[in-house]
CSV table of C-alpha atoms in Angstrom, one decimal:
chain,number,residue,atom,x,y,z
S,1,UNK,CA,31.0,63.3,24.7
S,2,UNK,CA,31.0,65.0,21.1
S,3,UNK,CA,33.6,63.0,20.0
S,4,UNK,CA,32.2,60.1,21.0
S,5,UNK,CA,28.7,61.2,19.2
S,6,UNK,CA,30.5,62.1,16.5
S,7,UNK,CA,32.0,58.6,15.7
S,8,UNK,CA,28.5,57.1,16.6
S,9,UNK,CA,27.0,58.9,14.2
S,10,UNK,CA,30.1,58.9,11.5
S,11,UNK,CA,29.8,54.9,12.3
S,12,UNK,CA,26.0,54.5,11.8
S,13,UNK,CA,25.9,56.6,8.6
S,14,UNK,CA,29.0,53.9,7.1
S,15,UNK,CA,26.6,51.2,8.2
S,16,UNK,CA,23.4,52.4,6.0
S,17,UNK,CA,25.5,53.1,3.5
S,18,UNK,CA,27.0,49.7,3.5
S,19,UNK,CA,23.1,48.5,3.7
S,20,UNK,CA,22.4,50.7,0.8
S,21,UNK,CA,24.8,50.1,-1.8
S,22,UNK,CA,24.3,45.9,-0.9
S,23,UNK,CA,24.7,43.9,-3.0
S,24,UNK,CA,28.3,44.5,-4.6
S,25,UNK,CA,29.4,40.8,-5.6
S,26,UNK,CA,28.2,37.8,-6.9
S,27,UNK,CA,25.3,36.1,-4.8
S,28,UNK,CA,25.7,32.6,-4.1
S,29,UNK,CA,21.7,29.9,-4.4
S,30,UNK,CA,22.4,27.0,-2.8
S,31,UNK,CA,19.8,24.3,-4.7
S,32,UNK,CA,19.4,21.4,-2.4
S,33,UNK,CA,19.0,18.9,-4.7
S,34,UNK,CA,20.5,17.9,-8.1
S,35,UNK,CA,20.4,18.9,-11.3
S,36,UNK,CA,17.3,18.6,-13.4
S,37,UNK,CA,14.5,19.0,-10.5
S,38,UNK,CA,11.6,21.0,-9.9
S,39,UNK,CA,13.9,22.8,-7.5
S,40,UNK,CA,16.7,23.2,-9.8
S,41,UNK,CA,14.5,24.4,-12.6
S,42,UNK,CA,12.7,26.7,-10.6
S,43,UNK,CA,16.0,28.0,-8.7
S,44,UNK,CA,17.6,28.7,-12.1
S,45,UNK,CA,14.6,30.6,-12.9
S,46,UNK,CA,14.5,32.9,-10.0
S,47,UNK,CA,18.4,33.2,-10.4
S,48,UNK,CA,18.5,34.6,-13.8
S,49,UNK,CA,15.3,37.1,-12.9
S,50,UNK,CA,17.6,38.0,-9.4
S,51,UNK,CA,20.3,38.8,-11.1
S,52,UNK,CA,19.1,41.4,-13.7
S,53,UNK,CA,17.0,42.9,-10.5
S,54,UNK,CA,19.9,43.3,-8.2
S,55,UNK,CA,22.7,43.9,-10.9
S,56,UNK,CA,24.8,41.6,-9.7
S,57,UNK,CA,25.5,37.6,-10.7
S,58,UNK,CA,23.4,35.2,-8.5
S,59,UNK,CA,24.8,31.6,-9.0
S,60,UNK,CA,23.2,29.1,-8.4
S,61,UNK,CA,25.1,26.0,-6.9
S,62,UNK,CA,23.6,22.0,-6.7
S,63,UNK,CA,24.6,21.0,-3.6
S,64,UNK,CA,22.5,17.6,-3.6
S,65,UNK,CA,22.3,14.7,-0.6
S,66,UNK,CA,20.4,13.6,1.9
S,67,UNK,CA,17.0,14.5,1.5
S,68,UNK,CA,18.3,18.2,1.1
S,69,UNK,CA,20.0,18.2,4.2
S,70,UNK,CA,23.1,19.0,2.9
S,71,UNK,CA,22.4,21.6,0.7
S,72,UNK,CA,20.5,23.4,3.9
S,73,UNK,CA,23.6,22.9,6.1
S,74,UNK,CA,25.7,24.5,3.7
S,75,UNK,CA,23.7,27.3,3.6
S,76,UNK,CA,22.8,27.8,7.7
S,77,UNK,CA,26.6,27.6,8.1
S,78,UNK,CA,27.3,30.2,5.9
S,79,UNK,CA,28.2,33.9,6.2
S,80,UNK,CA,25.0,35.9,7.3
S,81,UNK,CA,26.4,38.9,5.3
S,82,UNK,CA,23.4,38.6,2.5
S,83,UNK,CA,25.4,36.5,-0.4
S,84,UNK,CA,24.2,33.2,0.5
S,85,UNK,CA,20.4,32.4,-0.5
S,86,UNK,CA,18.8,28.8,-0.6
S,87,UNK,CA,15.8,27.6,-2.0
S,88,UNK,CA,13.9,25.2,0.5
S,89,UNK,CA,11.2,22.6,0.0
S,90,UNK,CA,8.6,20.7,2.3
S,91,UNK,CA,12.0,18.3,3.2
S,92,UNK,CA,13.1,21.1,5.9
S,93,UNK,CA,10.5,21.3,7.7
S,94,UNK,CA,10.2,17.0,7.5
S,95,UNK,CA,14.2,16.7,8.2
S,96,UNK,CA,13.7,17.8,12.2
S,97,UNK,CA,11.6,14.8,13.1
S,98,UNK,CA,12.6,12.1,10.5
S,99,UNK,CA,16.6,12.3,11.5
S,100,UNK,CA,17.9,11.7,14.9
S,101,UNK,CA,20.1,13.6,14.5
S,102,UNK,CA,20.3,17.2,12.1
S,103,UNK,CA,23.2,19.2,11.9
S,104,UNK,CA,21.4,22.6,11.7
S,105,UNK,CA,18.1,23.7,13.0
S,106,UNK,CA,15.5,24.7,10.4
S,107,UNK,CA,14.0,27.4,13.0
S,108,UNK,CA,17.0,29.0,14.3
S,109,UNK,CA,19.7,28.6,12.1
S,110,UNK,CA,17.8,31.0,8.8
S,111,UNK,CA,16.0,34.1,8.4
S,112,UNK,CA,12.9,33.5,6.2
S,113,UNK,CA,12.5,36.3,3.0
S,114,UNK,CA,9.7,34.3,1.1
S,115,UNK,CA,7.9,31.5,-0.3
S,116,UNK,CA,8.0,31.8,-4.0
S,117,UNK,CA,5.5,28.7,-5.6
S,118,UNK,CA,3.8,25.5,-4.7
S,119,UNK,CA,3.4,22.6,-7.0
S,120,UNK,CA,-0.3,21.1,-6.6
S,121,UNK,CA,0.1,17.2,-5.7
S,122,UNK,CA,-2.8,15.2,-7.3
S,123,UNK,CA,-3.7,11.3,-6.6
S,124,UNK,CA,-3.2,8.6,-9.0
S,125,UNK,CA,-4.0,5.7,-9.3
S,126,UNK,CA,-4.1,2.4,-12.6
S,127,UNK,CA,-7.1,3.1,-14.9
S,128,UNK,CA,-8.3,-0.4,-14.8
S,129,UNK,CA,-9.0,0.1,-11.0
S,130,UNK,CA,-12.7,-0.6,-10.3
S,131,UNK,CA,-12.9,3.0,-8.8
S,132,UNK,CA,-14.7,6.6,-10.4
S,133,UNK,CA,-13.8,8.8,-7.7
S,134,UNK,CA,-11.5,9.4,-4.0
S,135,UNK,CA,-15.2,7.8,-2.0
S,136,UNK,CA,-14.6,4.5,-4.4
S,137,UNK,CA,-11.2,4.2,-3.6
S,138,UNK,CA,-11.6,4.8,0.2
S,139,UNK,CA,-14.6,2.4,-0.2
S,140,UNK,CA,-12.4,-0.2,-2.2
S,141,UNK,CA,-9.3,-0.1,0.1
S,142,UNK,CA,-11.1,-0.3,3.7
S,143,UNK,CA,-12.7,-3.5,2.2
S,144,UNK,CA,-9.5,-4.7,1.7
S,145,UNK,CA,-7.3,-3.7,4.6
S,146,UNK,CA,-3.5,-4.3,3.8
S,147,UNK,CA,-3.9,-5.3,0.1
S,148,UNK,CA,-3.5,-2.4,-1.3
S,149,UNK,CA,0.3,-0.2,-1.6
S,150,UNK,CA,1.4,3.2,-2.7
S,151,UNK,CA,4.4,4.1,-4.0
S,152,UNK,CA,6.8,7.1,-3.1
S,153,UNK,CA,10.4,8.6,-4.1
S,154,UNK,CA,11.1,7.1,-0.3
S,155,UNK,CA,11.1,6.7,2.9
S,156,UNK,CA,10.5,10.5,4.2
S,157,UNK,CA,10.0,11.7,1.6
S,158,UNK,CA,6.8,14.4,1.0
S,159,UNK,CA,5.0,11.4,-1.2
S,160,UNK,CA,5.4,9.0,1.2
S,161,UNK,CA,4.4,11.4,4.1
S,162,UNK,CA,1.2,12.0,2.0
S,163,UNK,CA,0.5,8.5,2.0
S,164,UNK,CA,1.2,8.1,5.5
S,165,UNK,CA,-1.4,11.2,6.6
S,166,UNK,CA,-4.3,9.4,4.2
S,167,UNK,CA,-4.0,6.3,6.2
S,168,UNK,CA,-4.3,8.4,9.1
S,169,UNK,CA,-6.9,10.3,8.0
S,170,UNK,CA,-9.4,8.1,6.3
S,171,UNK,CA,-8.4,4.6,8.5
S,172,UNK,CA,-7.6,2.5,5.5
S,173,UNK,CA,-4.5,0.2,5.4
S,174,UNK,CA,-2.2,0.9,2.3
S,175,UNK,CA,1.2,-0.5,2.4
S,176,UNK,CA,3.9,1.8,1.5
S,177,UNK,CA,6.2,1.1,-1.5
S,178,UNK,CA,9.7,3.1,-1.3
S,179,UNK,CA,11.1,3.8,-4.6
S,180,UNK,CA,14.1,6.1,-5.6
S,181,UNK,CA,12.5,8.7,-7.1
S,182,UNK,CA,8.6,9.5,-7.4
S,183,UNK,CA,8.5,9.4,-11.5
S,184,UNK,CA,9.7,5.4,-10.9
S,185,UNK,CA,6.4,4.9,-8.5
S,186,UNK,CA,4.3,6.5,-10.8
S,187,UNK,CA,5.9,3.7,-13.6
S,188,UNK,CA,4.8,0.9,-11.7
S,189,UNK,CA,1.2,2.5,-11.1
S,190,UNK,CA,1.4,2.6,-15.1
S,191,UNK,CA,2.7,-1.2,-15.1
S,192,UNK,CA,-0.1,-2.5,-13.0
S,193,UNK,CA,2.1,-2.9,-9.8
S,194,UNK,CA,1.3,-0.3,-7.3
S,195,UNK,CA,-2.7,1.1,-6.8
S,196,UNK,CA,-1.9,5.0,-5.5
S,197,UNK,CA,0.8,7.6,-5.7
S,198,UNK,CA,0.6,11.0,-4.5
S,199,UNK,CA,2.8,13.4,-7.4
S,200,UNK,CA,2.9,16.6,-8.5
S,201,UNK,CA,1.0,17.4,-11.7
S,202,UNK,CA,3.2,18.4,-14.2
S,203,UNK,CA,4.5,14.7,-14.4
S,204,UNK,CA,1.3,12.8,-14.1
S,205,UNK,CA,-0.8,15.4,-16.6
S,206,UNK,CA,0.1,13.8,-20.0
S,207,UNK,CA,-1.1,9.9,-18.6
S,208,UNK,CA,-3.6,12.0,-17.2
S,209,UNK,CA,-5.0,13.4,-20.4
S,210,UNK,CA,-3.7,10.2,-22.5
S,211,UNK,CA,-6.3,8.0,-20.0
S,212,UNK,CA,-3.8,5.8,-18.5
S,213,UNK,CA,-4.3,6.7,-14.9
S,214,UNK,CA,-7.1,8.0,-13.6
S,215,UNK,CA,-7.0,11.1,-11.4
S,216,UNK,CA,-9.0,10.9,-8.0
S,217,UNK,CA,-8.4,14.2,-6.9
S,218,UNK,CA,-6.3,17.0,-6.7
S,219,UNK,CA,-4.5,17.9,-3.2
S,220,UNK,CA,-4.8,21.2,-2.7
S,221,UNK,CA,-7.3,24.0,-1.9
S,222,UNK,CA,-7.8,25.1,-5.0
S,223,UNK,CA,-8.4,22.8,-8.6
S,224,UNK,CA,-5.0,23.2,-11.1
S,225,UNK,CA,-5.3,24.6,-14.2
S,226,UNK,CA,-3.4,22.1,-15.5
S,227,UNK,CA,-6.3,19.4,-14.3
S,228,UNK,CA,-9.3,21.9,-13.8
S,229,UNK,CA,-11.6,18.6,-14.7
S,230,UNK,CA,-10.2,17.6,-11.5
S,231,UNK,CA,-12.2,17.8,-8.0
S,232,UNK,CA,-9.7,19.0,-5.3
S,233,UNK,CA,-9.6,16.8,-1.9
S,234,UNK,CA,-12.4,19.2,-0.2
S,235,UNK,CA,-15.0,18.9,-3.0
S,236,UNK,CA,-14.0,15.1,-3.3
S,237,UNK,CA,-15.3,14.7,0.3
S,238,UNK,CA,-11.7,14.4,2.4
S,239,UNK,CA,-11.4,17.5,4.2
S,240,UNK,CA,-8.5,18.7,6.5
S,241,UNK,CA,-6.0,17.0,3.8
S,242,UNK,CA,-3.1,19.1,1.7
S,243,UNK,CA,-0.2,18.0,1.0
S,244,UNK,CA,1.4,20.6,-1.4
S,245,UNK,CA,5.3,20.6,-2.6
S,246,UNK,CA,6.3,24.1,-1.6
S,247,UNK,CA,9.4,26.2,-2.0
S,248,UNK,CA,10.9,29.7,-0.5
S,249,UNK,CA,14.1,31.2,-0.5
S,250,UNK,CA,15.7,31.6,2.9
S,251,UNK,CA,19.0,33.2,4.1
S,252,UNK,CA,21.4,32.2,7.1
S,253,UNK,CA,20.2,33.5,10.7
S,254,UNK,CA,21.3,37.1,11.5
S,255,UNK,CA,21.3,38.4,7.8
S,256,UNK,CA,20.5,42.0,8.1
S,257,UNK,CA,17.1,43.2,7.9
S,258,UNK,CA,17.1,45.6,5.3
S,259,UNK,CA,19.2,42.8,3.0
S,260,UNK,CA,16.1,40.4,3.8
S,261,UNK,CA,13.5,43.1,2.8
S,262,UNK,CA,15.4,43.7,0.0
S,263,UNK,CA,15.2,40.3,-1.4
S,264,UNK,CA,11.5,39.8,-0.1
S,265,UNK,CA,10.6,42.7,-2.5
S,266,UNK,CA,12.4,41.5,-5.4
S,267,UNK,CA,10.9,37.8,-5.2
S,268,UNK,CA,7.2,38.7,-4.5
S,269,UNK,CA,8.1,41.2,-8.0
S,270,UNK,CA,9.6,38.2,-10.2
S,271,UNK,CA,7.3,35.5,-9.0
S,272,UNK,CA,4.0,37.7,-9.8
S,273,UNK,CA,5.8,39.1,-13.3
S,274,UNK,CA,3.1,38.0,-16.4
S,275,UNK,CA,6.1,36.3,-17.8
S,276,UNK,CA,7.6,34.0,-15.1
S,277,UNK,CA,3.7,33.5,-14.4
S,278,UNK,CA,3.3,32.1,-18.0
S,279,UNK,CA,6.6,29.9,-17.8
S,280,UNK,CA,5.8,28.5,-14.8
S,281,UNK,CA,1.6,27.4,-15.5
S,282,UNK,CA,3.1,25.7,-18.0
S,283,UNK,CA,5.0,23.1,-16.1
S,284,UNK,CA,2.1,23.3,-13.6
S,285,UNK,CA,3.9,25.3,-10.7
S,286,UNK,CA,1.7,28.3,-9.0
S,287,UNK,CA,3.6,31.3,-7.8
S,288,UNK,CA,3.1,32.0,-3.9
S,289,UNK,CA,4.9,35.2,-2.1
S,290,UNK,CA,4.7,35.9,1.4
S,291,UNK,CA,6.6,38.1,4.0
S,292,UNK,CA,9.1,36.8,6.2
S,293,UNK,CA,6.8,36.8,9.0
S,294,UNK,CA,4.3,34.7,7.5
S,295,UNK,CA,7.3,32.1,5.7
S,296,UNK,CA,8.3,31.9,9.3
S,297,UNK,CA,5.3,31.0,10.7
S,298,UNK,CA,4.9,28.4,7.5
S,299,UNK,CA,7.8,26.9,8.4
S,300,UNK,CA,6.9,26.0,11.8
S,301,UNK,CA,3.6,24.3,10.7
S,302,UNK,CA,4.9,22.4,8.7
S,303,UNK,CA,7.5,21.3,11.2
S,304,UNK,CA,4.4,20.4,13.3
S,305,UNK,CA,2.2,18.5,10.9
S,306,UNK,CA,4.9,16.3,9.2
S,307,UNK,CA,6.2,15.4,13.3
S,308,UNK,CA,2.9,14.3,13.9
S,309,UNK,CA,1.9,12.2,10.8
S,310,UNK,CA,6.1,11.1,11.1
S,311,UNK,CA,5.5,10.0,14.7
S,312,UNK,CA,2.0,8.2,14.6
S,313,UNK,CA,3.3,6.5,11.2
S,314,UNK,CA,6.6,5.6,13.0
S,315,UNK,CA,8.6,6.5,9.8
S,316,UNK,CA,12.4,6.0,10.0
S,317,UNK,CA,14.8,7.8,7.9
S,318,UNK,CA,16.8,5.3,4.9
């Protein structure tokens, strides 16, 4: 029996220490989407913070396709040993209701640590539109049901989604208008072709400011800095409506607990830093932290507001 204690105990102490002295290689951030993106620019951010935090190289990897479905699948089938990170976006919690078929499960299959920033969406729309405000465009469009479109960055996609839930939600008739990528909708609202896009801020600011579309409000709970002119859906008189681009850093399923804590601490550090704070207001991203415990919960509203809006709009993946 002392024996036995004894290797118990000789066993449990090699574990902690194995916890403690975590991380001792190089730690692998899948980026679900290609080069260039907010997710990519924001990943590489948090990589290069990570790194000097945890002494160790965190490298960050593009693995694009799919609507971010194969980036996630990398990570979920990955070692849960607390060297594979990714950074998700509103696409994971969309994926499980928009594909038939989803070769990981957003729920099961990753151990929250945080969410790390939001990028405010605002609505758009052409200048010359005979509309002041979001009440004159709701006005303008239910007196002409189906002759008015919005553009997105495609079928599924978070844009289109948001176009989807403002039919829903205010009973007008917009036709959608895929496109393949959200900056080319927002060219054709420039160009006279397409009446609303839903976009995040930092790309629609400068048209914005220059006058050539006109802003109807901002989605989110709070006005942007970037826009602070700019009513947010609430004050604008369209309540129970936000449709924010969100990201946080999950880790494959069964990761250990004190690795997850851990990397929870370090990200709610970086993120709130005065200098990550700075670099980010400027291209119009927000830090957000959390605990796992409240990602987790996130996740699964999201999964559950995007099924609904998915299945009443009867979207089908490309």
């Amino acid at each position: 029996m002392r024996i036995a204690l004894a290797l118990l105990l000789a066993l449990s102490f090699n574990l902690v220490q194995g916890q403690e002295a975590w991380p001792t290689r190089p730690i692998r951030f899948i980026l679900p989407f290609p080069p260039g993106g907010g997710t990519d620019i924001l990943g590489r951010l948090i990589a290069e913070r990570l790194s000097a935090n945890l002494g160790q190289p965190v490298v960050t990897e593009n693995r694009g396709g799919a609507g971010g479905n194969v980036g996630a699948e990398a990570a979920a089938r990955s070692a849960s040993d607390g060297y594979t990170i990714v950074l998700a976006a509103p696409s994971l919690a969309i994926s499980p209701t928009l594909y038939s078929k989803l070769n990981y499960d957003p729920v099961k299959d990753f151990a929250p640590i945080s969410l790390v920033a939001t990028v405010p969406n605002v609505m758009i729309t052409q200048a010359s539109l005979p509309v002041q405000s979001l009440q004159d465009f709701i006005a303008f469009a239910r007196s002409k049901p189906g002759a008015l479109n919005f553009g997105s960055g495609g079928a599924g996609t978070s844009n289109h989604l948001a176009g989807e839930l403002f039919n829903i939600v205010t009973g007008v008739k917009l036709v959608h208008v895929p496109y393949k990528g959200v900056n080319l909708a927002m060219q054709d609202v420039l160009a006279g072709n397409v009446h609303l896009v839903f976009i995040g801020i930092p790309a629609a600011a400068p048209h914005i400011k220059a006058g050539r579309l006109r802003a109807l409000a901002v989605v989110a709970r709070e006005r942007s800095q970037a826009l602070p002119e700019v009513p947010t859906v609430a004050e604008a008189g369209l309540r129970d409506f936000e449709v924010t681009t969100w990201y946080g850093v999950l880790a494959p399923a069964g990761t250990p607990r004190p690795v997850v804590a851990r990397l929870n601490s370090e990200l709610v550090k970086i993120m709130h830093s005065p200098e990550l704070k700075e670099r980010l207001a400027a291209t119009g991203t927000e830090p957000l932290t959390s605990t796992p415990e409240e990602f987790a919960a996130y996740i699964k509203r999201e999964i559950a507001k995007w099924g609904e809006v998915i299945r009443k709009a009867g979207v089908k993946a490309d």
